[in-house]
XYZ file of C-alpha atoms in Angstrom:
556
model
C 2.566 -38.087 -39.727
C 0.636 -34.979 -37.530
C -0.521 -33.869 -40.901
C -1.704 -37.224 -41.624
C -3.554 -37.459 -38.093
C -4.896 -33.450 -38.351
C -6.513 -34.417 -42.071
C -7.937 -37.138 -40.488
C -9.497 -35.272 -37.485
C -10.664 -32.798 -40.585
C -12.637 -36.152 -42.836
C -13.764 -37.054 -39.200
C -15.277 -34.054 -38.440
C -16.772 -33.168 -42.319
C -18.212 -36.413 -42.219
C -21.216 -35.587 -39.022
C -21.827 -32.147 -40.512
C -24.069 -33.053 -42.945
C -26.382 -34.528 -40.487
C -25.747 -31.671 -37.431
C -25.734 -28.722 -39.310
C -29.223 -28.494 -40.315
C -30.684 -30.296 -37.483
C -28.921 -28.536 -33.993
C -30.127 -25.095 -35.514
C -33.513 -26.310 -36.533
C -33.996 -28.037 -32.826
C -32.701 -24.879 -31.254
C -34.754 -22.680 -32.982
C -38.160 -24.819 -32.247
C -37.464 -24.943 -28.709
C -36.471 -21.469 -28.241
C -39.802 -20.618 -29.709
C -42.159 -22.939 -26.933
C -39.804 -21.412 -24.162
C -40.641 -17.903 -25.473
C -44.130 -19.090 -25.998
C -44.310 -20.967 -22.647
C -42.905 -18.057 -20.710
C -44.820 -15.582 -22.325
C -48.688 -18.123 -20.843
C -46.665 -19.976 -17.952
C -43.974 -18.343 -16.681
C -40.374 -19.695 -16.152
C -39.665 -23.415 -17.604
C -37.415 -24.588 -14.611
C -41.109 -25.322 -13.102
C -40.943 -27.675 -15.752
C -41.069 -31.682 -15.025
C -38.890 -32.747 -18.478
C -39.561 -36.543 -17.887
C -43.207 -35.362 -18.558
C -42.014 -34.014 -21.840
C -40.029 -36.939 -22.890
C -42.703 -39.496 -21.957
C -41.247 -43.415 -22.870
C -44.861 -43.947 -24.931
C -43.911 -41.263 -27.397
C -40.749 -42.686 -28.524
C -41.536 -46.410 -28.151
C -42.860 -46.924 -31.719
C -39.177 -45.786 -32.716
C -37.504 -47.889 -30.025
C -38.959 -50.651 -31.644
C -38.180 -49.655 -35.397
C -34.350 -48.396 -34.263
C -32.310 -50.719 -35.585
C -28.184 -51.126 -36.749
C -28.171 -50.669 -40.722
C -26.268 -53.749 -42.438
C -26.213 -55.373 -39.131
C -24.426 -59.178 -39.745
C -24.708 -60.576 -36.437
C -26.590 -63.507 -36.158
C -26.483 -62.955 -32.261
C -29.568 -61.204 -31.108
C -27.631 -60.629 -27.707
C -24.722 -58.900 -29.671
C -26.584 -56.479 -31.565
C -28.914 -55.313 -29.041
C -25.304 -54.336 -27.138
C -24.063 -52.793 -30.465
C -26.988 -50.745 -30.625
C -27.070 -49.548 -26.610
C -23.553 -48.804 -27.087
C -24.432 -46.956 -30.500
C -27.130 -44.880 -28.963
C -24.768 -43.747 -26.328
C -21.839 -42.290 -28.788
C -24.694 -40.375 -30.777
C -25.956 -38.946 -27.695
C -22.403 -37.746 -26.674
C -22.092 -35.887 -30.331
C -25.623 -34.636 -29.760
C -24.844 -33.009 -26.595
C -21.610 -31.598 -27.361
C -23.119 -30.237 -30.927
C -25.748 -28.841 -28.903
C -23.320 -26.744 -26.036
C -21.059 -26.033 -28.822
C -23.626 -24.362 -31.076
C -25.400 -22.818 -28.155
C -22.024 -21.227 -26.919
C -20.932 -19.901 -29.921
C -24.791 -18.515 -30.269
C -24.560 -17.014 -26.850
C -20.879 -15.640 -27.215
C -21.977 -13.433 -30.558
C -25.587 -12.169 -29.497
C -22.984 -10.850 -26.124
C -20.926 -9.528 -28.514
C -23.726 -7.803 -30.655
C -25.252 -6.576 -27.307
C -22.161 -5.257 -26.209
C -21.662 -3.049 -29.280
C -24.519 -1.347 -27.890
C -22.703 -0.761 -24.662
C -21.816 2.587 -23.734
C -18.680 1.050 -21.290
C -17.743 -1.212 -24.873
C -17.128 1.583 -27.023
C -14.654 3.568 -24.503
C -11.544 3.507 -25.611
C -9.068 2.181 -24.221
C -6.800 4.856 -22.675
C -10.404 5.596 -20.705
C -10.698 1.668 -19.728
C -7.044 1.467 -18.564
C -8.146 4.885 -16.211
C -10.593 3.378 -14.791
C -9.295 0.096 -14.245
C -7.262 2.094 -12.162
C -9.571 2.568 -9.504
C -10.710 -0.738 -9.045
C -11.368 -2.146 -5.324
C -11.959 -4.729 -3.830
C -14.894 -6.858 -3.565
C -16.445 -8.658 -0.461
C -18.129 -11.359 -3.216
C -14.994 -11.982 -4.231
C -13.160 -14.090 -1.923
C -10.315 -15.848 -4.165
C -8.455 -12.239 -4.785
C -10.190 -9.925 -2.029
C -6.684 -7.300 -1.889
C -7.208 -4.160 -4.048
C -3.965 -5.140 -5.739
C -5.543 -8.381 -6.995
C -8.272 -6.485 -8.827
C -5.282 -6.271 -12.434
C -5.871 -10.176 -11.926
C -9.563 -10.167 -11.852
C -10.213 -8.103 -14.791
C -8.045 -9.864 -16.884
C -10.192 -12.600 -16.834
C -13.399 -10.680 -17.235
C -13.523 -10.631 -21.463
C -11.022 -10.405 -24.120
C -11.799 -6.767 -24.259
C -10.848 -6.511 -20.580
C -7.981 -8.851 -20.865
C -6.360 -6.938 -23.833
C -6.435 -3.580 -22.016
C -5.136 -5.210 -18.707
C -2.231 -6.618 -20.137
C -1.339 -3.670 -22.515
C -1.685 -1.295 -19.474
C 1.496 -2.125 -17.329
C 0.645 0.609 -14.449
C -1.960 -1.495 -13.607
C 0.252 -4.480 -12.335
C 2.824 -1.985 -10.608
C 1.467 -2.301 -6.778
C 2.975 -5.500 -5.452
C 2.751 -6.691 -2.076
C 2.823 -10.356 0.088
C 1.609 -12.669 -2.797
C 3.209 -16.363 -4.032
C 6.253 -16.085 -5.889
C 4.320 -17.437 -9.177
C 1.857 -14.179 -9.034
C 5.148 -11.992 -8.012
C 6.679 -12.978 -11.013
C 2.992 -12.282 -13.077
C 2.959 -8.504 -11.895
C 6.755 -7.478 -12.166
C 6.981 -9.230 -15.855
C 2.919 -7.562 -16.987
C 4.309 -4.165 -15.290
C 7.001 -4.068 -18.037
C 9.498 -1.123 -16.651
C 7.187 1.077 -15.150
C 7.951 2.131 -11.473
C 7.173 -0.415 -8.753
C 5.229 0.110 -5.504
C 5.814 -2.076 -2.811
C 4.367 -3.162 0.020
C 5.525 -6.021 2.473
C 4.046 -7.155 5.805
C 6.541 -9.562 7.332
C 3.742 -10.701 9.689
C 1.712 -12.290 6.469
C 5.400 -13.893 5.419
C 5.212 -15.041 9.105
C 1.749 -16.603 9.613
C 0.972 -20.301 9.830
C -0.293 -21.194 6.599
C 1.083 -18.468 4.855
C 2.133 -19.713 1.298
C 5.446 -18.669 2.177
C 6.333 -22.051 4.240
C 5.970 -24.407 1.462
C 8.060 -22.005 -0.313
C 10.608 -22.028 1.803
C 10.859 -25.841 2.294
C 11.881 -26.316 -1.637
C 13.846 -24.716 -4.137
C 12.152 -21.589 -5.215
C 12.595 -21.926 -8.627
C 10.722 -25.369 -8.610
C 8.021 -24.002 -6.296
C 7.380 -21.092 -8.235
C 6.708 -23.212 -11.326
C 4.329 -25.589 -9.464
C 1.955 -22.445 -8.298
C 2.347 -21.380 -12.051
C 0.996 -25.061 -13.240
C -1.499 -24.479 -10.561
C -3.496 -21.186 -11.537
C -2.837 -21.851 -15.248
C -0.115 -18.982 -15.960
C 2.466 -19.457 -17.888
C 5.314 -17.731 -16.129
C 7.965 -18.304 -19.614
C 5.672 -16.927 -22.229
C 3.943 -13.639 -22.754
C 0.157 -13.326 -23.446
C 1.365 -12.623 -26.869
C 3.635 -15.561 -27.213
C 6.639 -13.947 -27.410
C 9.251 -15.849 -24.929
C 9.971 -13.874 -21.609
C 11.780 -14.404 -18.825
C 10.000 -14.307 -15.250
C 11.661 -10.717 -14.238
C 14.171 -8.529 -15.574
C 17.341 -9.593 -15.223
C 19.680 -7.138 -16.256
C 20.747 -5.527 -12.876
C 20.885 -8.724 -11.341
C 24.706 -9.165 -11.633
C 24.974 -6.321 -9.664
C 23.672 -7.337 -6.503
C 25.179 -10.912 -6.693
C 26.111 -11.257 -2.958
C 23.296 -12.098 -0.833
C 21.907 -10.569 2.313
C 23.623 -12.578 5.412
C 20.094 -13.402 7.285
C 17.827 -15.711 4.895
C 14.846 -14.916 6.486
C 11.492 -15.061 5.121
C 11.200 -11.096 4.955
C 14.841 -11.406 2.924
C 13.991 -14.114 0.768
C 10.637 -12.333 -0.863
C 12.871 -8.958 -0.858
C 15.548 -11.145 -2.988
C 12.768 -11.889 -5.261
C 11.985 -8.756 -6.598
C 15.694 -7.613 -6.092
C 16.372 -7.935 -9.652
C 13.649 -4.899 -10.624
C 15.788 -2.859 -8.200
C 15.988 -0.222 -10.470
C 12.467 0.025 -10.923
C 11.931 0.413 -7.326
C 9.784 3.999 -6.492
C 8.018 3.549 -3.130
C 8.342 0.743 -0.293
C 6.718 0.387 2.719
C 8.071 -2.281 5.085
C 5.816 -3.108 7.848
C 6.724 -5.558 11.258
C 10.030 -6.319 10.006
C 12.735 -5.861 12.351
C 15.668 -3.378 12.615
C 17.830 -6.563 11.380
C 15.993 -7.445 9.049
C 15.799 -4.614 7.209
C 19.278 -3.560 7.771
C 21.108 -7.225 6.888
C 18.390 -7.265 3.415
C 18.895 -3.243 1.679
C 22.332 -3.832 1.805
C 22.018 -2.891 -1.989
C 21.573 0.587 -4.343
C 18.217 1.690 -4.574
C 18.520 4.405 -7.132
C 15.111 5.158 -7.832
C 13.205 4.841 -4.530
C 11.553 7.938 -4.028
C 9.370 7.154 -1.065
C 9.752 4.715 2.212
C 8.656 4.143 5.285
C 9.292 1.426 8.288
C 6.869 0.720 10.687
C 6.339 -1.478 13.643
C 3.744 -2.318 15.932
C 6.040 -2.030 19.169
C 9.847 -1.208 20.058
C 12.583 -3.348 19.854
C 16.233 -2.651 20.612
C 18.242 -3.753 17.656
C 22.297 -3.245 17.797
C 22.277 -3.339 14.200
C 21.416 -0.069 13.153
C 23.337 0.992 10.476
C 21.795 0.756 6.806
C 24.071 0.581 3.700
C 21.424 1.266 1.215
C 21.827 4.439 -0.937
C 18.753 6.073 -2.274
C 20.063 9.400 -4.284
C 16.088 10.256 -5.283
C 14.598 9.162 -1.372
C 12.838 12.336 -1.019
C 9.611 10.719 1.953
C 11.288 8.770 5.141
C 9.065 7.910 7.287
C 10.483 5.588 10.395
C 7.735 4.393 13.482
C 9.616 2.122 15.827
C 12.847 1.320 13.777
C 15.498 2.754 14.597
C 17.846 3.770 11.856
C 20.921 5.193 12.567
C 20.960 8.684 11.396
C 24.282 8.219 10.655
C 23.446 6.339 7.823
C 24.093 7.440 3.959
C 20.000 7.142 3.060
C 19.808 10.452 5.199
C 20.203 12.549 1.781
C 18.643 14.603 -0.235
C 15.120 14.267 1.368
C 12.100 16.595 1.429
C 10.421 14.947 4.360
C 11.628 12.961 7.093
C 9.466 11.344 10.097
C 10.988 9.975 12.828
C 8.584 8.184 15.550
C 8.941 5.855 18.936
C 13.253 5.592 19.222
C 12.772 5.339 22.856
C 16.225 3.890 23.339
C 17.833 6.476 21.527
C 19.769 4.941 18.526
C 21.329 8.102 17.523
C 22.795 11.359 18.933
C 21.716 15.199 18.357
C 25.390 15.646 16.667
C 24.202 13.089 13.832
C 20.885 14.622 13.675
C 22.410 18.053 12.536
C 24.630 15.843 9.675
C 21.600 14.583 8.627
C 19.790 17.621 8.386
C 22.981 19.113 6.929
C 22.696 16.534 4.183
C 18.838 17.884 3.377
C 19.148 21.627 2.013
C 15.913 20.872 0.670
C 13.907 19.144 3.260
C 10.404 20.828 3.263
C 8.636 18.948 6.222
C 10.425 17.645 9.811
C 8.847 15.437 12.241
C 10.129 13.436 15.808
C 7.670 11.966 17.699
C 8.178 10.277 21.117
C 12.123 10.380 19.630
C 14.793 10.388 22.271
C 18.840 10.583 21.449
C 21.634 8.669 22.882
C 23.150 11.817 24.295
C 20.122 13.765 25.680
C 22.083 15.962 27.739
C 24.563 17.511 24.425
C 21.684 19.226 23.258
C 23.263 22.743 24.651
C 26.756 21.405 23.455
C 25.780 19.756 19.937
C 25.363 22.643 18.231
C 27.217 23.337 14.802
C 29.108 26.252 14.306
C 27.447 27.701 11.451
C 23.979 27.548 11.067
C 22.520 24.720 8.835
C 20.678 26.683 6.253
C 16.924 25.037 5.170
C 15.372 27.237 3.329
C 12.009 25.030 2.087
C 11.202 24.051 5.880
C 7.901 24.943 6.150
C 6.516 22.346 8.907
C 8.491 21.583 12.020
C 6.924 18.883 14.353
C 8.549 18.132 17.593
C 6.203 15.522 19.856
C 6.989 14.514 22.982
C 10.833 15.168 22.996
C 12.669 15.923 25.726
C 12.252 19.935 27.277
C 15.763 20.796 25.329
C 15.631 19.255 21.808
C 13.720 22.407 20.434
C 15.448 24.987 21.563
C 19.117 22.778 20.229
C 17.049 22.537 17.272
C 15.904 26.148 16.462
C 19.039 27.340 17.650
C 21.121 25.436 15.057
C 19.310 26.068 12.190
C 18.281 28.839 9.537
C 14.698 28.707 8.258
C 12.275 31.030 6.802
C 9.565 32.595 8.439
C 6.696 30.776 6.973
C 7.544 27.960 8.544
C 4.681 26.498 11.189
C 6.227 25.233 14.353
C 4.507 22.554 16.726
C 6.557 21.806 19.607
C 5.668 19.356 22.670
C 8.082 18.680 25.069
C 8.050 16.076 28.494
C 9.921 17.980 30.624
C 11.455 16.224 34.250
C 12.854 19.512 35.550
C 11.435 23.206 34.811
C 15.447 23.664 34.180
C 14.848 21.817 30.848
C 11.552 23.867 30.356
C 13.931 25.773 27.743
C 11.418 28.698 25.875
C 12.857 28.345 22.144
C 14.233 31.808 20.928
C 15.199 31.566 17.430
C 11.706 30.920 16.248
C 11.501 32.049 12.457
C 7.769 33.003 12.376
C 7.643 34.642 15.792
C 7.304 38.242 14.064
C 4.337 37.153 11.844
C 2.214 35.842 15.052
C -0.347 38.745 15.443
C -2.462 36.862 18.228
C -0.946 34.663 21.341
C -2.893 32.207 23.200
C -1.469 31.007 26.707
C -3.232 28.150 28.500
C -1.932 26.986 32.163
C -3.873 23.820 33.218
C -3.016 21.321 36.022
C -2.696 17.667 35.900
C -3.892 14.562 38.012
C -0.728 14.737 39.082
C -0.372 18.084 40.540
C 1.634 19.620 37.683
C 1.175 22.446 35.436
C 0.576 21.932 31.774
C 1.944 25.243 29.927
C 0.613 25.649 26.190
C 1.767 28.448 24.009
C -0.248 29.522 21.238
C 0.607 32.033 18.329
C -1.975 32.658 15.516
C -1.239 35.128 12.216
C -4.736 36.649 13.909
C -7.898 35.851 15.704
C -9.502 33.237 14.449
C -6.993 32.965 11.985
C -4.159 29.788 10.987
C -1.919 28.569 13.634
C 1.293 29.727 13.116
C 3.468 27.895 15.917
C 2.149 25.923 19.239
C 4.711 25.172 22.011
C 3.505 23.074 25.069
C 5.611 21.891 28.227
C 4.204 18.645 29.511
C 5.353 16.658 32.730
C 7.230 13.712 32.569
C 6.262 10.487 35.165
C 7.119 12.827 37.847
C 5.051 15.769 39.385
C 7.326 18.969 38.163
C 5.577 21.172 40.487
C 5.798 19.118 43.597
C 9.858 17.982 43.067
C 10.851 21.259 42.085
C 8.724 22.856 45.152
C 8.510 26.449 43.084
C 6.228 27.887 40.258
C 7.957 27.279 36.861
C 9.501 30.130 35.579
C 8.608 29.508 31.350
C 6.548 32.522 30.432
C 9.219 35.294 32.148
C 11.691 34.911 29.349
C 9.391 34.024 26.644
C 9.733 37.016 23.530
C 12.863 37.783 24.935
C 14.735 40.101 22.299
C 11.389 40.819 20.928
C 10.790 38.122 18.248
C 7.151 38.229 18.626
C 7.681 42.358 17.885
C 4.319 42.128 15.888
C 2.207 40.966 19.065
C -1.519 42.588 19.018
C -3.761 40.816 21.642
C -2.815 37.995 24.215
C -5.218 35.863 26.198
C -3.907 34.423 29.226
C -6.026 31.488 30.408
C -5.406 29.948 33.868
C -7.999 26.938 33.817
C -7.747 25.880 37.385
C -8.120 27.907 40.869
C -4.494 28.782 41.883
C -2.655 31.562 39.960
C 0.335 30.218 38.068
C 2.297 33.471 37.205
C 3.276 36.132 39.798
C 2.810 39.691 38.722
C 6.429 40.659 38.427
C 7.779 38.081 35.777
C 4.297 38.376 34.133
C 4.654 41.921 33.955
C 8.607 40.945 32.664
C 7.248 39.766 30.082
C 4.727 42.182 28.257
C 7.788 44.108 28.393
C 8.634 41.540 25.674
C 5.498 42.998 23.412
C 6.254 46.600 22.159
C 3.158 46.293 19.529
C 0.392 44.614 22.418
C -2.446 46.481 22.036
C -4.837 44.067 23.878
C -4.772 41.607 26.676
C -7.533 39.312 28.315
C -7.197 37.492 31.253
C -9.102 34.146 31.636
């Protein structure tokens, strides 16, 4: 019976041809011509007035003579309706013979002209590079992210489109998008590693797409947006049946993560490419969150990081999550236990704004114990449960890092470097930058295990006073003049004026070199930047006793 119908459609179509072949191409032709021609003695046509052109005196001699062949109607009425209605149908086939026929025109001289193209005839390994580095576009409002831009060029040609979807590293960055256009970029990014990137405050926003969402089924959602852009989420672009993600780790994960929040419901939907999983950034979700939702192996993140925009004490700090190739943590504001098991095996960790102190110095070492390869260590504004351990935290045996070559400690309290130094073994190209807020001069502590003290050639010490009536102590050591910082250790004062509580001049410099670690000392420059003298004569001279190989010293 569709045979039937599609032969008929065929004798339908054959039967027009002999009348619209000749005469679209003919009409085309002629008019192309006078625009040329008109263009070339007028300028543009859109000037134009085409109900000049088609003036009703030209065509009414064939008004008159138009007439229904074999017409049997003896109403006059009747055929004049016939005719109208006659008129209308052949104008219909006209036009569409006449967009049709221009279109295909059009589409082959592009073609033609794009064989002449420099960017057509790249091939496409070079295209796919390139596509690459696509960016955003302020003209283009429907898809303005940079991770959109796989999406726009797919609909550029069929060049384009055929490169785009061959290339699956183009579709691998996903962040906040509907669950339809998820399900696009993890299935088009075939099994290539996945970078991801989730603000919970776009899951969050009124309006977001994620509230209708959440007020259905998923599933049915999901295949509503897909209706709605005109993607079919079941088949490929090659028409090969597909499901919306991979599936095959999926049974591993089965129980889900006891807070359904918005953050946890988009991380269950790209739970099942898991295993695919290389980088993550989290941003403005809470401690909570993130700790009720990676409850879950991650066994080939390689990078994350957890931000937040301000502090806020979570109880739940413990995260389950196992990530054997995590080599980058970078944590601002949430505060994950450092007992955890995802402090393993890393290269660099960051650890910024745990003012509450979620962890102690004891777990600090165990985690560090747990990185023999950690390259790069950073706490800023960090603070510990147990501040006061620091002296008592120590491990027995030295934890041995040999890769450390960048030690950040900013704005910790006065005794975490020294606890720090003194409880582990690094080599002496590490560079050292050390600020401390300090309450007390007691806990002013000068660090003496420092690994690159005997390559510091040049010393630069700066005493400047606060608003506040403190002193501001900065220790400089350079591999020369001039030359690259090699450690920087400053003593800053906490909310309270040091030098007013403690009611005597602090006492930092006197023990600093003490059993001659900077042994390689050439020149120091001592720079007091206010009026009053900071250092008496006897601990200063104390401590050039310190400097065997001094050989010059300038006083500012």
């Amino acid at each position: 019976m569709q045979k039937k119908a599609q032969q008929g459609l065929a004798m339908s179509s054959e039967f027009f041809i002999s009348t619209l072949s000749p005469t679209i191409p003919r009409l085309l032709q002629s008019l192309c011509q006078k625009v040329y021609e008109y263009g070339v003695q007028y300028g543009d046509t859109k000037a134009v007035d085409i109900s000049q052109i088609c003036d009703p005196k030209l065509y009414a001699p064939f008004c008159f003579d138009f007439h229904i062949p074999n017409a049997d109607k003896s109403d006059a009425v009747d055929v004049f309706d016939e005719e109208c209605e006659l008129l209308e149908k052949a104008r219909f086939l006209a036009s569409e013979a006449i967009r049709l026929c221009t279109g295909h025109m059009i589409s082959t001289l592009r073609t033609r002209s794009n064989q002449y193209n420099a960017t057509y005839r790249l091939p496409n390994e070079v295209l796919s590079l390139i596509f690459q580095f696509i960016e955003r576009s302020s003209a283009n409002p429907l898809c303005p992210l940079r991770k959109r831009a796989p999406h726009n060029i797919a609909a550029v040609s069929r060049l384009w489109r055929e490169v785009a979807l061959n290339t699956p590293s183009l579709w691998t960055r996903i962040d906040v998008m509907p669950p339809w256009l998820t399900r696009v970029f993890l299935r088009r990014s075939k099994e290539e590693p996945l970078r991801i990137e989730v603000d919970a405050n776009e899951l969050d926003e009124p309006g977001s797409w994620a509230s209708p969402w959440l007020a259905q089924d998923a599933d049915e959602e999901s295949g509503e947006g897909s209706e709605e852009e005109g993607e079919d989420v079941g088949t490929h672009e090659d028409g090969s049946n597909e499901e919306d993600v991979d599936n095959d780790v999926a049974s591993d994960y089965s129980h889900p993560a006891p807070v359904q929040s918005r953050f946890s419901r988009f991380i269950e939907l790209l739970k099942p490419t898991v295993h695919r999983w290389a980088s993550m950034e989290l941003h403005n979700a809470s401690t909570a969150e993130v700790v009720q939702t990676l409850h879950f192996p991650l066994p080939r993140l390689e990078f994350l990081c957890m931000t937040r925009h301000a502090y806020e004490l979570d109880t739940a700090t413990y995260l389950r999550a196992i990530a054997p190739r995590l080599r980058d943590f970078h944590l601002v504001a949430v505060p994950i236990s450092l007992a955890s098991p995802i402090y393993a095996g890393l290269t660099s960790l960051r650890l910024e704004d745990d003012v509450f102190g979620a962890s102690t110095i004891r777990q600090l070492f165990g985690a560090l114990a747990a990185c023999p390869d950690l390259e790069s260590l950073t706490l800023i504004n960090y603070r510990f449960d147990d501040p006061h351990s620091a002296d008592t935290s120590n491990p027995s045996i030295p934890i041995i890092l040999n890769r450390l070559q960048h030690l950040q400690l900013e704005r910790v309290e006065g005794r975490l470097p020294k606890a720090i130094l003194d409880s582990i073994s690094v080599p002496s190209t590490v560079t050292l930058n050390a600020n401390m807020e300090v309450i007390s001069w007691a806990e002013a502590m000068v660090p003496m295990n420092v690994a690159n003290a005997p390559r510091v050639r040049h010393m630069i010490i700066t005493i400047r006073r606060t608003n506040g009536g403190a002193s501001v102590y900065t220790i400089i050591g350079e591999a020369s003049e001039e030359g690259p910082i090699l450690l920087e250790i400053r003593y800053n004062p906490g909310r309270t004026a040091l030098y007013n509580i403690d009611g005597h001049k602090p006492d930092i410099l006197r023990h600093l070199g003490h059993g001659k670690a900077f042994s390689s000392l050439k020149s120091l420059t001592l720079s007091e930047q206010d009026s009053e003298r900071h250092v008496d004569g006897p601990k200063f001279a104390e401590m050039l006793g310190n400097f065997p190989s001094l050989e010059k010293l300038a006083l500012h």
